[in-house]
XYZ file of N, CA and C in Angstrom:
468
model
N -21.681 132.372 -6.366
C -22.607 133.201 -5.517
C -21.702 133.702 -4.310
N -21.729 134.960 -4.006
C -21.160 135.502 -2.829
C -22.119 135.867 -1.744
N -21.868 135.547 -0.472
C -22.812 135.907 0.658
C -22.148 137.145 1.172
N -22.885 138.247 0.960
C -22.420 139.538 1.321
C -23.228 140.141 2.458
N -22.581 140.563 3.554
C -23.287 141.094 4.814
C -24.261 142.103 4.387
N -25.438 142.089 5.022
C -26.355 143.165 4.876
C -26.056 144.478 5.709
N -26.514 145.579 5.119
C -26.416 146.774 5.861
C -27.543 146.817 6.946
N -27.593 147.700 7.822
C -28.776 147.866 8.623
C -30.069 148.193 7.889
N -30.080 148.970 6.934
C -31.296 149.378 6.216
C -31.727 148.084 5.431
N -30.754 147.391 4.838
C -31.177 146.197 4.161
C -31.769 145.112 5.071
N -31.293 145.016 6.237
C -31.592 144.170 7.248
C -33.223 144.394 7.726
N -33.346 145.750 7.818
C -34.742 146.152 8.257
C -35.806 145.718 7.161
N -35.352 145.941 5.912
C -36.282 145.392 4.888
C -36.427 143.809 4.877
N -35.246 143.282 4.954
C -35.292 141.711 5.164
C -36.209 141.249 6.242
N -36.161 141.788 7.375
C -36.894 141.437 8.495
C -38.351 141.519 8.362
N -38.750 142.684 7.741
C -40.214 142.910 7.604
C -40.655 141.827 6.536
N -40.034 141.708 5.576
C -40.480 140.699 4.586
C -40.369 139.241 5.035
N -39.349 138.946 5.658
C -39.097 137.549 6.229
C -40.250 137.124 7.122
N -40.588 138.115 7.975
C -41.706 137.911 9.041
C -43.005 137.575 8.267
N -43.275 138.519 7.291
C -44.548 138.337 6.553
C -44.520 137.033 5.754
N -43.431 136.661 5.215
C -43.498 135.382 4.401
C -43.528 134.062 5.322
N -42.892 134.247 6.507
C -42.836 133.098 7.499
C -44.340 132.991 7.883
N -45.127 134.093 8.256
C -46.386 134.104 8.779
C -47.373 133.392 7.699
N -47.174 133.875 6.481
C -47.901 133.239 5.327
C -47.681 131.682 5.137
N -46.437 131.275 5.330
C -46.098 129.917 5.171
C -46.775 129.065 6.186
N -46.750 129.599 7.404
C -47.502 128.850 8.551
C -48.873 128.841 8.228
N -49.523 129.780 7.750
C -50.987 129.725 7.514
C -51.244 128.748 6.351
N -50.368 128.889 5.284
C -50.532 127.784 4.146
C -50.487 126.394 4.618
N -49.468 126.208 5.611
C -49.223 124.879 6.135
C -50.315 124.389 7.178
N -51.214 125.269 7.508
C -52.222 124.994 8.378
C -51.866 125.009 9.859
N -50.592 125.556 10.081
C -50.190 125.534 11.389
C -50.709 126.615 12.307
N -50.803 127.803 11.655
C -51.288 128.990 12.243
C -52.550 129.575 11.762
N -53.354 130.193 12.484
C -54.561 130.912 11.968
C -54.214 132.253 11.509
N -54.813 132.702 10.371
C -54.399 133.942 9.830
C -54.282 135.121 10.734
N -55.262 135.170 11.610
C -55.428 136.268 12.518
C -54.173 136.316 13.604
N -53.455 135.216 13.858
C -52.502 135.185 14.950
C -51.061 135.139 14.167
N -51.042 134.901 12.981
C -49.731 134.488 12.226
C -48.704 135.527 12.414
N -49.077 136.853 12.087
C -48.032 137.961 12.090
C -47.552 137.962 13.532
N -48.287 138.055 14.589
C -47.818 138.087 15.944
C -46.907 136.999 16.362
N -47.313 135.866 15.851
C -46.447 134.689 16.239
C -45.105 134.661 15.430
N -45.246 135.045 14.216
C -43.985 135.250 13.408
C -42.872 136.263 14.051
N -43.570 137.370 14.335
C -42.812 138.380 15.149
C -42.109 137.828 16.372
N -42.775 137.080 17.166
C -42.273 136.361 18.401
C -41.175 135.510 18.026
N -41.341 134.762 17.010
C -40.269 133.859 16.620
C -38.972 134.495 16.250
N -39.134 135.684 15.467
C -38.014 136.438 15.182
C -37.361 137.073 16.302
N -38.017 137.456 17.286
C -37.465 138.010 18.598
C -36.724 136.876 19.242
N -37.092 135.854 19.215
C -36.412 134.719 19.829
C -35.057 134.198 19.029
N -35.007 134.262 17.836
C -33.954 133.933 16.904
C -32.957 135.057 16.656
N -33.567 136.145 16.569
C -32.832 137.502 16.346
C -32.998 138.551 17.408
N -32.713 138.244 18.752
C -33.024 139.166 19.668
C -32.241 140.543 19.501
N -31.102 140.429 19.059
C -30.347 141.818 18.812
C -30.273 142.163 17.367
N -31.209 141.706 16.575
C -31.318 142.049 15.252
C -30.056 141.463 14.459
N -29.553 142.372 13.614
C -28.355 142.076 12.646
C -27.127 141.831 13.529
N -27.105 142.100 14.826
C -26.021 142.015 15.759
C -26.034 140.892 16.591
N -27.083 139.990 16.382
C -27.289 138.919 17.234
C -25.992 137.904 17.164
N -25.556 137.524 18.298
C -24.422 136.589 18.141
C -24.841 135.197 17.617
N -24.085 134.589 16.590
C -24.350 133.425 15.957
C -25.361 133.585 14.784
N -25.842 134.695 14.568
C -26.780 134.919 13.408
C -26.005 135.334 12.130
N -26.339 135.030 11.178
C -25.632 135.409 9.739
C -26.675 135.664 8.803
N -26.903 137.031 8.429
C -27.945 137.311 7.492
C -27.118 138.000 6.255
N -27.404 137.449 5.191
C -26.502 137.924 4.019
C -27.447 138.216 2.814
N -26.863 138.993 1.850
C -27.414 139.141 0.521
C -26.845 138.020 -0.227
N -27.537 137.550 -1.222
C -26.979 136.698 -2.208
C -26.531 137.562 -3.402
N -25.253 137.671 -3.601
C -24.728 138.576 -4.655
C -24.116 137.684 -5.829
N -24.540 137.932 -6.919
C -24.186 137.223 -8.045
C -23.344 138.191 -8.955
N -22.249 137.713 -9.469
C -21.303 138.643 -10.320
C -21.992 139.278 -11.473
N -22.913 138.492 -12.153
C -23.716 139.096 -13.215
C -24.937 139.855 -12.952
N -25.681 139.279 -12.028
C -26.955 139.908 -11.749
C -27.204 140.760 -10.394
N -26.085 140.863 -9.802
C -26.107 141.636 -8.522
C -26.765 141.012 -7.353
N -27.501 141.663 -6.506
C -28.250 141.119 -5.315
C -29.404 140.337 -5.924
N -29.511 138.914 -5.716
C -30.673 138.292 -6.301
C -31.487 137.489 -5.183
N -31.164 137.855 -3.925
C -31.966 137.229 -2.782
C -31.225 137.477 -1.476
N -31.588 136.637 -0.594
C -30.927 136.701 0.753
C -30.986 135.307 1.437
N -30.172 135.126 2.395
C -30.011 133.976 3.199
C -29.847 134.293 4.697
N -30.339 133.508 5.649
C -30.243 133.840 7.072
C -30.015 132.446 7.716
N -28.919 132.317 8.414
C -28.679 130.942 9.296
C -28.069 131.323 10.460
N -28.273 130.521 11.436
C -27.719 130.605 12.850
C -26.681 129.503 13.097
N -25.566 129.822 13.819
C -24.736 128.825 14.163
C -24.690 128.459 15.651
N -24.770 127.300 16.148
C -24.847 127.113 17.654
C -24.192 125.716 17.918
N -23.904 125.518 19.092
C -23.393 124.145 19.512
C -24.657 123.316 20.067
N -24.531 122.081 19.703
C -25.607 121.148 20.286
C -24.914 119.777 20.511
N -25.496 118.909 20.781
C -24.926 117.528 21.259
C -24.196 116.792 20.225
N -24.349 117.298 18.952
C -23.733 116.557 17.810
C -22.446 117.514 17.320
N -22.282 118.703 17.995
C -21.216 119.521 17.562
C -21.844 120.963 17.125
N -20.920 121.489 16.338
C -21.290 122.976 15.852
C -22.188 122.756 14.637
N -23.341 123.481 14.511
C -24.395 123.269 13.497
C -24.805 124.653 13.111
N -24.815 124.681 11.736
C -25.422 125.878 11.035
C -26.926 125.451 10.722
N -27.875 126.273 11.120
C -29.183 125.925 10.828
C -29.928 127.001 9.899
N -30.291 126.733 8.758
C -30.847 127.687 7.769
C -32.189 127.985 8.077
N -32.471 129.214 8.373
C -33.737 129.797 8.854
C -34.617 130.384 7.670
N -33.813 131.055 6.650
C -34.556 131.719 5.763
C -33.704 131.675 4.383
N -34.160 131.492 3.313
C -33.456 131.736 1.970
C -34.527 132.087 0.840
N -34.147 133.019 0.229
C -35.069 133.499 -0.946
C -34.027 133.781 -2.141
N -34.392 133.285 -3.173
C -33.814 133.699 -4.659
C -35.087 134.320 -5.186
N -34.962 135.540 -5.457
C -36.035 136.386 -6.069
C -36.550 135.746 -7.396
N -37.913 135.899 -7.545
C -38.634 135.221 -8.566
C -37.875 135.442 -9.981
N -37.500 136.743 -10.134
C -36.864 137.016 -11.521
C -35.653 136.172 -11.814
N -34.974 135.732 -10.777
C -33.686 135.043 -10.823
C -33.755 133.487 -10.683
N -34.990 132.996 -10.595
C -35.206 131.512 -10.407
C -35.004 130.779 -11.676
N -34.543 129.562 -11.600
C -34.334 128.753 -12.757
C -33.110 128.917 -13.315
N -32.026 129.554 -12.794
C -30.779 129.826 -13.339
C -29.628 129.103 -12.583
N -30.025 128.338 -11.569
C -28.930 127.605 -10.778
C -28.629 128.304 -9.536
N -29.094 129.527 -9.317
C -28.798 130.225 -8.134
C -29.137 129.676 -6.822
N -30.011 128.852 -6.674
C -30.296 128.119 -5.447
C -29.230 127.142 -5.158
N -28.817 126.302 -6.123
C -27.627 125.431 -5.968
C -26.419 126.263 -5.594
N -25.991 127.331 -6.364
C -24.995 128.009 -5.877
C -25.073 128.651 -4.583
N -26.190 129.047 -4.157
C -26.345 129.610 -2.923
C -26.169 128.588 -1.755
N -26.563 127.341 -1.974
C -26.480 126.208 -1.003
C -24.909 125.831 -1.004
N -24.219 125.870 -2.031
C -22.725 125.548 -2.058
C -21.944 126.746 -1.348
N -22.476 127.970 -1.557
C -21.817 129.092 -0.739
C -21.962 128.908 0.630
N -23.363 128.517 1.104
C -23.596 128.335 2.555
C -22.676 127.288 3.109
N -22.550 126.170 2.348
C -21.540 125.015 2.816
C -20.196 125.562 3.066
N -19.638 126.360 2.176
C -18.364 126.868 2.473
C -18.285 127.908 3.639
N -19.289 128.730 3.647
C -19.308 129.631 4.911
C -19.570 128.891 6.202
N -20.417 127.935 6.231
C -20.510 127.062 7.353
C -19.191 126.369 7.888
N -18.740 125.821 6.869
C -17.283 125.224 7.143
C -16.271 126.246 7.758
N -16.222 127.403 7.215
C -15.284 128.339 7.572
C -15.616 128.884 9.102
N -16.966 128.696 9.429
C -17.330 129.094 10.855
C -17.049 127.906 11.800
N -16.617 126.763 11.322
C -16.450 125.679 12.164
C -17.551 124.730 12.225
N -18.678 124.808 11.410
C -19.798 124.056 11.576
C -19.468 122.568 10.931
N -20.102 121.544 11.630
C -19.932 120.302 11.253
C -21.130 119.760 10.388
N -22.100 120.435 10.472
C -23.370 120.178 9.600
C -24.233 121.204 9.429
N -25.183 121.002 8.487
C -26.180 122.143 8.175
C -27.608 121.513 8.336
N -28.424 122.214 9.090
C -29.812 121.564 9.278
C -30.775 122.699 8.681
N -31.932 122.242 8.328
C -32.978 123.207 7.790
C -34.451 122.583 7.988
N -35.248 123.401 7.882
C -36.748 122.820 7.826
C -37.335 123.453 6.481
N -38.162 122.541 5.983
C -38.822 122.964 4.735
C -40.333 122.578 4.840
N -41.156 123.516 4.412
C -42.583 123.261 4.397
C -42.941 122.288 3.225
N -43.811 121.354 3.908
C -44.188 120.251 2.825
C -44.822 120.721 1.543
N -45.354 121.846 1.543
C -45.933 122.392 0.170
C -44.930 123.082 -0.763
N -43.630 123.294 -0.132
C -42.617 123.871 -0.987
C -41.633 122.853 -1.635
N -42.362 122.250 -2.848
C -41.590 121.161 -3.490
C -40.424 121.584 -4.110
N -40.417 122.736 -4.717
C -39.148 123.289 -5.284
C -37.900 123.311 -4.329
N -38.113 123.835 -3.016
C -37.079 123.691 -2.008
C -36.668 122.394 -1.589
N -37.771 121.465 -1.483
C -37.386 120.135 -1.034
C -36.581 119.409 -2.165
N -36.869 119.638 -3.299
C -36.154 119.087 -4.539
C -34.699 119.492 -4.506
N -34.519 120.732 -4.236
C -33.132 121.409 -4.218
C -32.382 120.754 -3.182
N -32.991 120.647 -1.927
C -32.206 120.164 -0.680
C -31.843 118.695 -0.917
N -32.675 117.957 -1.520
C -32.429 116.549 -1.722
C -31.233 116.401 -2.727
N -31.279 117.264 -3.674
C -30.410 117.126 -4.843
C -28.995 117.582 -4.155
N -29.048 118.354 -3.214
C -27.656 118.839 -2.535
C -27.212 117.864 -1.467
N -27.962 116.750 -1.255
C -27.611 115.746 -0.287
C -28.126 115.787 1.089
N -29.245 116.599 1.225
C -29.778 116.623 2.597
C -30.749 115.512 2.750
N -30.898 114.975 3.895
C -31.718 113.844 4.178
C -32.903 114.233 5.106
N -34.006 113.620 4.895
C -35.140 113.863 5.831
C -34.834 113.263 7.166
N -35.009 113.894 8.231
C -34.804 113.442 9.605
C -35.919 113.314 10.481
N -37.054 113.982 9.998
C -38.240 113.880 10.566
C -39.345 114.320 9.561
N -40.546 113.687 9.644
C -41.456 113.900 8.625
C -42.933 113.853 9.393
N -43.646 114.976 9.216
C -44.910 114.930 9.886
C -45.873 115.153 8.780
N -46.917 114.278 8.778
C -47.984 114.190 7.780
C -49.316 114.440 8.196
N -50.319 115.050 7.489
C -51.537 114.949 7.797
C -52.579 114.743 6.794
N -53.795 114.222 7.044
C -54.783 113.919 5.929
C -55.974 114.607 6.623
N -56.677 115.350 5.740
C -57.918 116.050 6.066
C -59.027 114.973 5.911
N -59.948 114.860 6.813
C -61.039 113.771 6.726
C -62.231 114.454 6.371
N -62.926 113.888 5.344
C -64.101 114.271 4.846
C -65.273 113.840 5.445
N -66.466 114.496 5.637
C -67.520 113.813 6.263
C -68.259 112.650 5.593
């Protein structure tokens, strides 16, 4: 899997879709109300990508496979924190038509190589509790849970 930089046009499409997907995930997780989700997701993107594709420390790539072409996208930011230089995965999508072919694993391996080349000491990420497929991939790739929030709905 190759991480290939997005064009400005591809980035515009990515941004719109990623914001909508993020808003929907937050609604599904019960974190945001549907009527506020898009606005809050937009605000989040302004915070993490204030200069769009030109935001320093932000890396937004197409996932390009030699056989299937562009099969999805990935976005991560690299920053310094108390533990050193860290890459933080903010969004990853392997399109539905290409799932089940090992491309998620290949993408995470490509991310590790890219993060190393940028001097990162570690990679962090957040996964929604309802995203079992992603959780399984990350555990398989050696990621460990560092924080876990759980809820139970109470019935009358």
